[in-house]
PDB file of C-alpha atoms in Angstrom:
ATOM      1  CA  MET I   1       0.054  -0.182  -0.217  1.00  0.00           C
ATOM      2  CA  ALA I   2       1.286   3.303  -1.180  1.00  0.00           C
ATOM      3  CA  THR I   3       1.898   5.879   1.770  1.00  0.00           C
ATOM      4  CA  THR I   4       0.566   9.301   0.851  1.00  0.00           C
ATOM      5  CA  SER I   5       3.449  11.804   1.203  1.00  0.00           C
ATOM      6  CA  LYS I   6       3.523  14.794   3.745  1.00  0.00           C
ATOM      7  CA  VAL I   7       3.133  17.372   1.156  1.00  0.00           C
ATOM      8  CA  ASP I   8      -0.035  15.602  -0.330  1.00  0.00           C
ATOM      9  CA  GLN I   9      -1.413  15.393   2.836  1.00  0.00           C
ATOM     10  CA  TRP I  10      -1.075  19.383   3.567  1.00  0.00           C
ATOM     11  CA  ILE I  11      -2.063  20.247   0.017  1.00  0.00           C
ATOM     12  CA  ALA I  12      -5.485  18.304   0.862  1.00  0.00           C
ATOM     13  CA  ALA I  13      -5.811  19.424   4.219  1.00  0.00           C
ATOM     14  CA  ASN I  14      -5.926  22.976   2.217  1.00  0.00           C
ATOM     15  CA  LEU I  15      -7.367  22.058  -0.450  1.00  0.00           C
ATOM     16  CA  SER I  16     -10.537  20.908   1.374  1.00  0.00           C
ATOM     17  CA  ALA I  17     -10.528  24.405   2.684  1.00  0.00           C
ATOM     18  CA  GLY I  18     -11.182  26.459  -0.290  1.00  0.00           C
ATOM     19  CA  SER I  19      -7.348  27.604  -1.185  1.00  0.00           C
ATOM     20  CA  VAL I  20      -6.542  27.517  -4.669  1.00  0.00           C
ATOM     21  CA  GLY I  21      -2.831  27.663  -6.272  1.00  0.00           C
ATOM     22  CA  ALA I  22      -0.751  30.435  -6.860  1.00  0.00           C
ATOM     23  CA  SER I  23       0.187  31.293 -10.229  1.00  0.00           C
ATOM     24  CA  ASP I  24       3.741  31.161 -11.678  1.00  0.00           C
ATOM     25  CA  ALA I  25       3.418  35.057 -11.982  1.00  0.00           C
ATOM     26  CA  GLU I  26       2.392  35.439  -8.137  1.00  0.00           C
ATOM     27  CA  LEU I  27       5.438  33.521  -7.195  1.00  0.00           C
ATOM     28  CA  ASP I  28       7.970  35.124  -9.268  1.00  0.00           C
ATOM     29  CA  ALA I  29       6.573  38.252  -8.337  1.00  0.00           C
ATOM     30  CA  ALA I  30       7.239  36.706  -4.396  1.00  0.00           C
ATOM     31  CA  ALA I  31      10.626  35.977  -5.486  1.00  0.00           C
ATOM     32  CA  ALA I  32      11.516  39.155  -6.881  1.00  0.00           C
ATOM     33  CA  ASP I  33      10.413  41.220  -3.814  1.00  0.00           C
ATOM     34  CA  LEU I  34      11.904  38.607  -1.387  1.00  0.00           C
ATOM     35  CA  ASP I  35      15.462  38.712  -4.026  1.00  0.00           C
ATOM     36  CA  VAL I  36      15.646  35.239  -3.179  1.00  0.00           C
ATOM     37  CA  GLU I  37      14.928  32.008  -5.692  1.00  0.00           C
ATOM     38  CA  LEU I  38      12.419  30.118  -4.051  1.00  0.00           C
ATOM     39  CA  PRO I  39      13.023  26.880  -3.391  1.00  0.00           C
ATOM     40  CA  SER I  40      11.376  24.677  -6.360  1.00  0.00           C
ATOM     41  CA  ASP I  41       9.430  22.064  -4.322  1.00  0.00           C
ATOM     42  CA  TYR I  42       7.842  25.314  -2.355  1.00  0.00           C
ATOM     43  CA  ARG I  43       6.552  26.581  -5.752  1.00  0.00           C
ATOM     44  CA  ALA I  44       5.653  23.294  -6.814  1.00  0.00           C
ATOM     45  CA  MET I  45       3.406  22.891  -3.817  1.00  0.00           C
ATOM     46  CA  MET I  46       2.553  26.535  -3.787  1.00  0.00           C
ATOM     47  CA  GLY I  47       1.114  25.884  -6.875  1.00  0.00           C
ATOM     48  CA  ARG I  48      -1.466  23.403  -5.831  1.00  0.00           C
ATOM     49  CA  VAL I  49      -2.732  25.687  -2.808  1.00  0.00           C
ATOM     50  CA  ASN I  50      -1.440  28.892  -1.884  1.00  0.00           C
ATOM     51  CA  GLY I  51      -0.674  28.734   1.584  1.00  0.00           C
ATOM     52  CA  GLY I  52      -3.333  27.837   3.687  1.00  0.00           C
ATOM     53  CA  GLU I  53      -3.531  26.750   7.738  1.00  0.00           C
ATOM     54  CA  THR I  54      -4.143  23.585   9.488  1.00  0.00           C
ATOM     55  CA  GLU I  55      -3.449  21.105  12.447  1.00  0.00           C
ATOM     56  CA  PHE I  56      -0.592  19.181  10.930  1.00  0.00           C
ATOM     57  CA  GLY I  57      -0.023  15.869  13.263  1.00  0.00           C
ATOM     58  CA  ASP I  58       1.606  17.970  16.239  1.00  0.00           C
ATOM     59  CA  SER I  59       2.395  20.974  14.818  1.00  0.00           C
ATOM     60  CA  TRP I  60      -0.109  24.020  13.437  1.00  0.00           C
ATOM     61  CA  ILE I  61       1.052  25.008  10.265  1.00  0.00           C
ATOM     62  CA  ARG I  62       0.180  28.541   8.840  1.00  0.00           C
ATOM     63  CA  LEU I  63       2.020  29.056   5.409  1.00  0.00           C
ATOM     64  CA  TRP I  64       1.708  32.706   3.679  1.00  0.00           C
ATOM     65  CA  PRO I  65       0.144  32.974   0.401  1.00  0.00           C
ATOM     66  CA  ALA I  66       2.659  33.740  -2.172  1.00  0.00           C
ATOM     67  CA  GLY I  67       1.596  37.380  -2.277  1.00  0.00           C
ATOM     68  CA  GLU I  68       2.164  37.892   1.689  1.00  0.00           C
ATOM     69  CA  LEU I  69       5.742  36.792   1.506  1.00  0.00           C
ATOM     70  CA  ALA I  70       7.004  39.774   1.509  1.00  0.00           C
ATOM     71  CA  GLU I  71       5.231  42.000   3.648  1.00  0.00           C
ATOM     72  CA  HIS I  72       5.394  39.620   6.597  1.00  0.00           C
ATOM     73  CA  ASN I  73       9.300  39.774   5.689  1.00  0.00           C
ATOM     74  CA  VAL I  74       9.207  43.622   5.410  1.00  0.00           C
ATOM     75  CA  GLY I  75       6.626  43.567   9.150  1.00  0.00           C
ATOM     76  CA  TYR I  76       9.456  41.084  10.915  1.00  0.00           C
ATOM     77  CA  GLN I  77      12.169  42.985   9.576  1.00  0.00           C
ATOM     78  CA  VAL I  78      14.126  40.191   8.768  1.00  0.00           C
ATOM     79  CA  ARG I  79      16.093  41.294   6.620  1.00  0.00           C
ATOM     80  CA  GLU I  80      17.723  43.363   9.786  1.00  0.00           C
ATOM     81  CA  SER I  81      16.856  41.020  12.684  1.00  0.00           C
ATOM     82  CA  ALA I  82      17.806  37.496  10.744  1.00  0.00           C
ATOM     83  CA  PRO I  83      20.164  38.364   8.026  1.00  0.00           C
ATOM     84  CA  GLY I  84      20.689  35.120   5.698  1.00  0.00           C
ATOM     85  CA  PHE I  85      16.932  33.796   6.158  1.00  0.00           C
ATOM     86  CA  THR I  86      13.332  34.547   4.485  1.00  0.00           C
ATOM     87  CA  PHE I  87      10.408  33.713   6.713  1.00  0.00           C
ATOM     88  CA  PHE I  88       7.483  31.973   5.011  1.00  0.00           C
ATOM     89  CA  GLY I  89       4.970  30.915   7.393  1.00  0.00           C
ATOM     90  CA  SER I  90       4.357  30.154  11.322  1.00  0.00           C
ATOM     91  CA  ASN I  91       3.263  27.931  13.772  1.00  0.00           C
ATOM     92  CA  GLY I  92       0.554  30.590  14.797  1.00  0.00           C
ATOM     93  CA  GLY I  93       2.968  31.331  18.009  1.00  0.00           C
ATOM     94  CA  GLY I  94       6.293  32.604  18.307  1.00  0.00           C
ATOM     95  CA  GLU I  95       7.919  30.433  15.867  1.00  0.00           C
ATOM     96  CA  ALA I  96       8.566  31.483  11.933  1.00  0.00           C
ATOM     97  CA  TYR I  97       8.933  29.017   9.583  1.00  0.00           C
ATOM     98  CA  ALA I  98      12.113  30.333   7.205  1.00  0.00           C
ATOM     99  CA  TRP I  99      14.337  29.174   4.874  1.00  0.00           C
ATOM    100  CA  ASP I 100      18.448  29.346   5.949  1.00  0.00           C
ATOM    101  CA  TRP I 101      20.254  30.835   2.847  1.00  0.00           C
ATOM    102  CA  ARG I 102      23.584  30.775   4.762  1.00  0.00           C
ATOM    103  CA  PRO I 103      26.793  28.788   2.965  1.00  0.00           C
ATOM    104  CA  THR I 104      26.653  27.507   7.134  1.00  0.00           C
ATOM    105  CA  ARG I 105      23.463  26.226   7.144  1.00  0.00           C
ATOM    106  CA  SER I 106      22.504  22.536   8.946  1.00  0.00           C
ATOM    107  CA  ALA I 107      19.137  22.857   6.575  1.00  0.00           C
ATOM    108  CA  LEU I 108      17.571  24.825   3.878  1.00  0.00           C
ATOM    109  CA  TYR I 109      14.078  24.940   5.837  1.00  0.00           C
ATOM    110  CA  VAL I 110      14.077  25.661   9.912  1.00  0.00           C
ATOM    111  CA  VAL I 111      11.918  26.978  12.442  1.00  0.00           C
ATOM    112  CA  ILE I 112      13.649  29.615  14.037  1.00  0.00           C
ATOM    113  CA  PRO I 113      11.608  32.188  16.624  1.00  0.00           C
ATOM    114  CA  PHE I 114      10.477  35.216  16.121  1.00  0.00           C
ATOM    115  CA  ILE I 115      11.145  37.389  19.245  1.00  0.00           C
ATOM    116  CA  THR I 116      15.282  36.057  18.675  1.00  0.00           C
ATOM    117  CA  PRO I 117      15.782  35.034  15.562  1.00  0.00           C
ATOM    118  CA  GLU I 118      19.779  34.143  16.153  1.00  0.00           C
ATOM    119  CA  PRO I 119      21.140  31.506  14.002  1.00  0.00           C
ATOM    120  CA  GLY I 120      21.618  29.076  16.401  1.00  0.00           C
ATOM    121  CA  ALA I 121      18.002  29.308  17.535  1.00  0.00           C
ATOM    122  CA  ALA I 122      17.086  28.149  13.796  1.00  0.00           C
ATOM    123  CA  VAL I 123      15.839  24.227  14.602  1.00  0.00           C
ATOM    124  CA  PRO I 124      16.759  22.378  11.128  1.00  0.00           C
ATOM    125  CA  CYS I 125      13.707  20.304   9.909  1.00  0.00           C
ATOM    126  CA  GLY I 126      15.144  19.361   6.460  1.00  0.00           C
ATOM    127  CA  ASP I 127      16.246  19.888   2.541  1.00  0.00           C
ATOM    128  CA  SER I 128      12.938  19.678   1.129  1.00  0.00           C
ATOM    129  CA  MET I 129       9.287  20.304   1.716  1.00  0.00           C
ATOM    130  CA  GLU I 130       8.588  16.956   2.206  1.00  0.00           C
ATOM    131  CA  GLU I 131      11.136  16.381   5.071  1.00  0.00           C
ATOM    132  CA  PHE I 132      10.064  20.024   6.515  1.00  0.00           C
ATOM    133  CA  LEU I 133       6.322  18.836   6.697  1.00  0.00           C
ATOM    134  CA  ALA I 134       7.249  15.428   8.373  1.00  0.00           C
ATOM    135  CA  THR I 135       9.309  16.747  10.982  1.00  0.00           C
ATOM    136  CA  LEU I 136       6.581  19.764  11.859  1.00  0.00           C
ATOM    137  CA  HIS I 137       3.832  16.256  11.697  1.00  0.00           C
ATOM    138  CA  ARG I 138       6.046  14.586  14.096  1.00  0.00           C
ATOM    139  CA  GLY I 139       6.308  17.752  16.400  1.00  0.00           C
ATOM    140  CA  ILE I 140       9.875  19.693  16.879  1.00  0.00           C
ATOM    141  CA  PRO I 141      11.466  19.198  20.517  1.00  0.00           C
ATOM    142  CA  PHE I 142      11.904  22.563  21.334  1.00  0.00           C
ATOM    143  CA  GLN I 143      14.836  21.825  24.111  1.00  0.00           C
ATOM    144  CA  ARG I 144      17.587  24.701  23.779  1.00  0.00           C
ATOM    145  CA  VAL I 145      21.205  23.991  24.393  1.00  0.00           C
ATOM    146  CA  GLY I 146      21.837  23.431  28.179  1.00  0.00           C
ATOM    147  CA  SER I 147      18.040  23.270  29.148  1.00  0.00           C
ATOM    148  CA  SER I 148      16.388  19.998  31.305  1.00  0.00           C
ATOM    149  CA  PRO I 149      14.394  17.508  29.436  1.00  0.00           C
TER     150      PRO I 149
END
């Protein structure tokens, strides 16, 4: 029996909520506004469902529509407070979902706190959208270095 990918599960959950895909023009505009090349797997998923928000396994996931990416990144002052990162969503609480563009990164897809978006606080969640969603589905143990369990 074939297992449904986490990306397909995310898409199904958000298509049922009425979301439609982003156009190539919307995705190109978002990339230009952010001055980044959006990951191809992210573009493919957003082409089917343009963001959305839902409980997903052990996490709450809100992915911003393509047309809101630049607005959120400017609003959160990402270039100033978290250089090398681009935010693309959140858990609806204190953490942002982001791409880590730094050459020294541990993973492309990360979770990073909004309050202190320091590189050392980024939790690596994989190098693909599939790995990212699978990590969030399992739940992220937010234990910082030196903290007790």
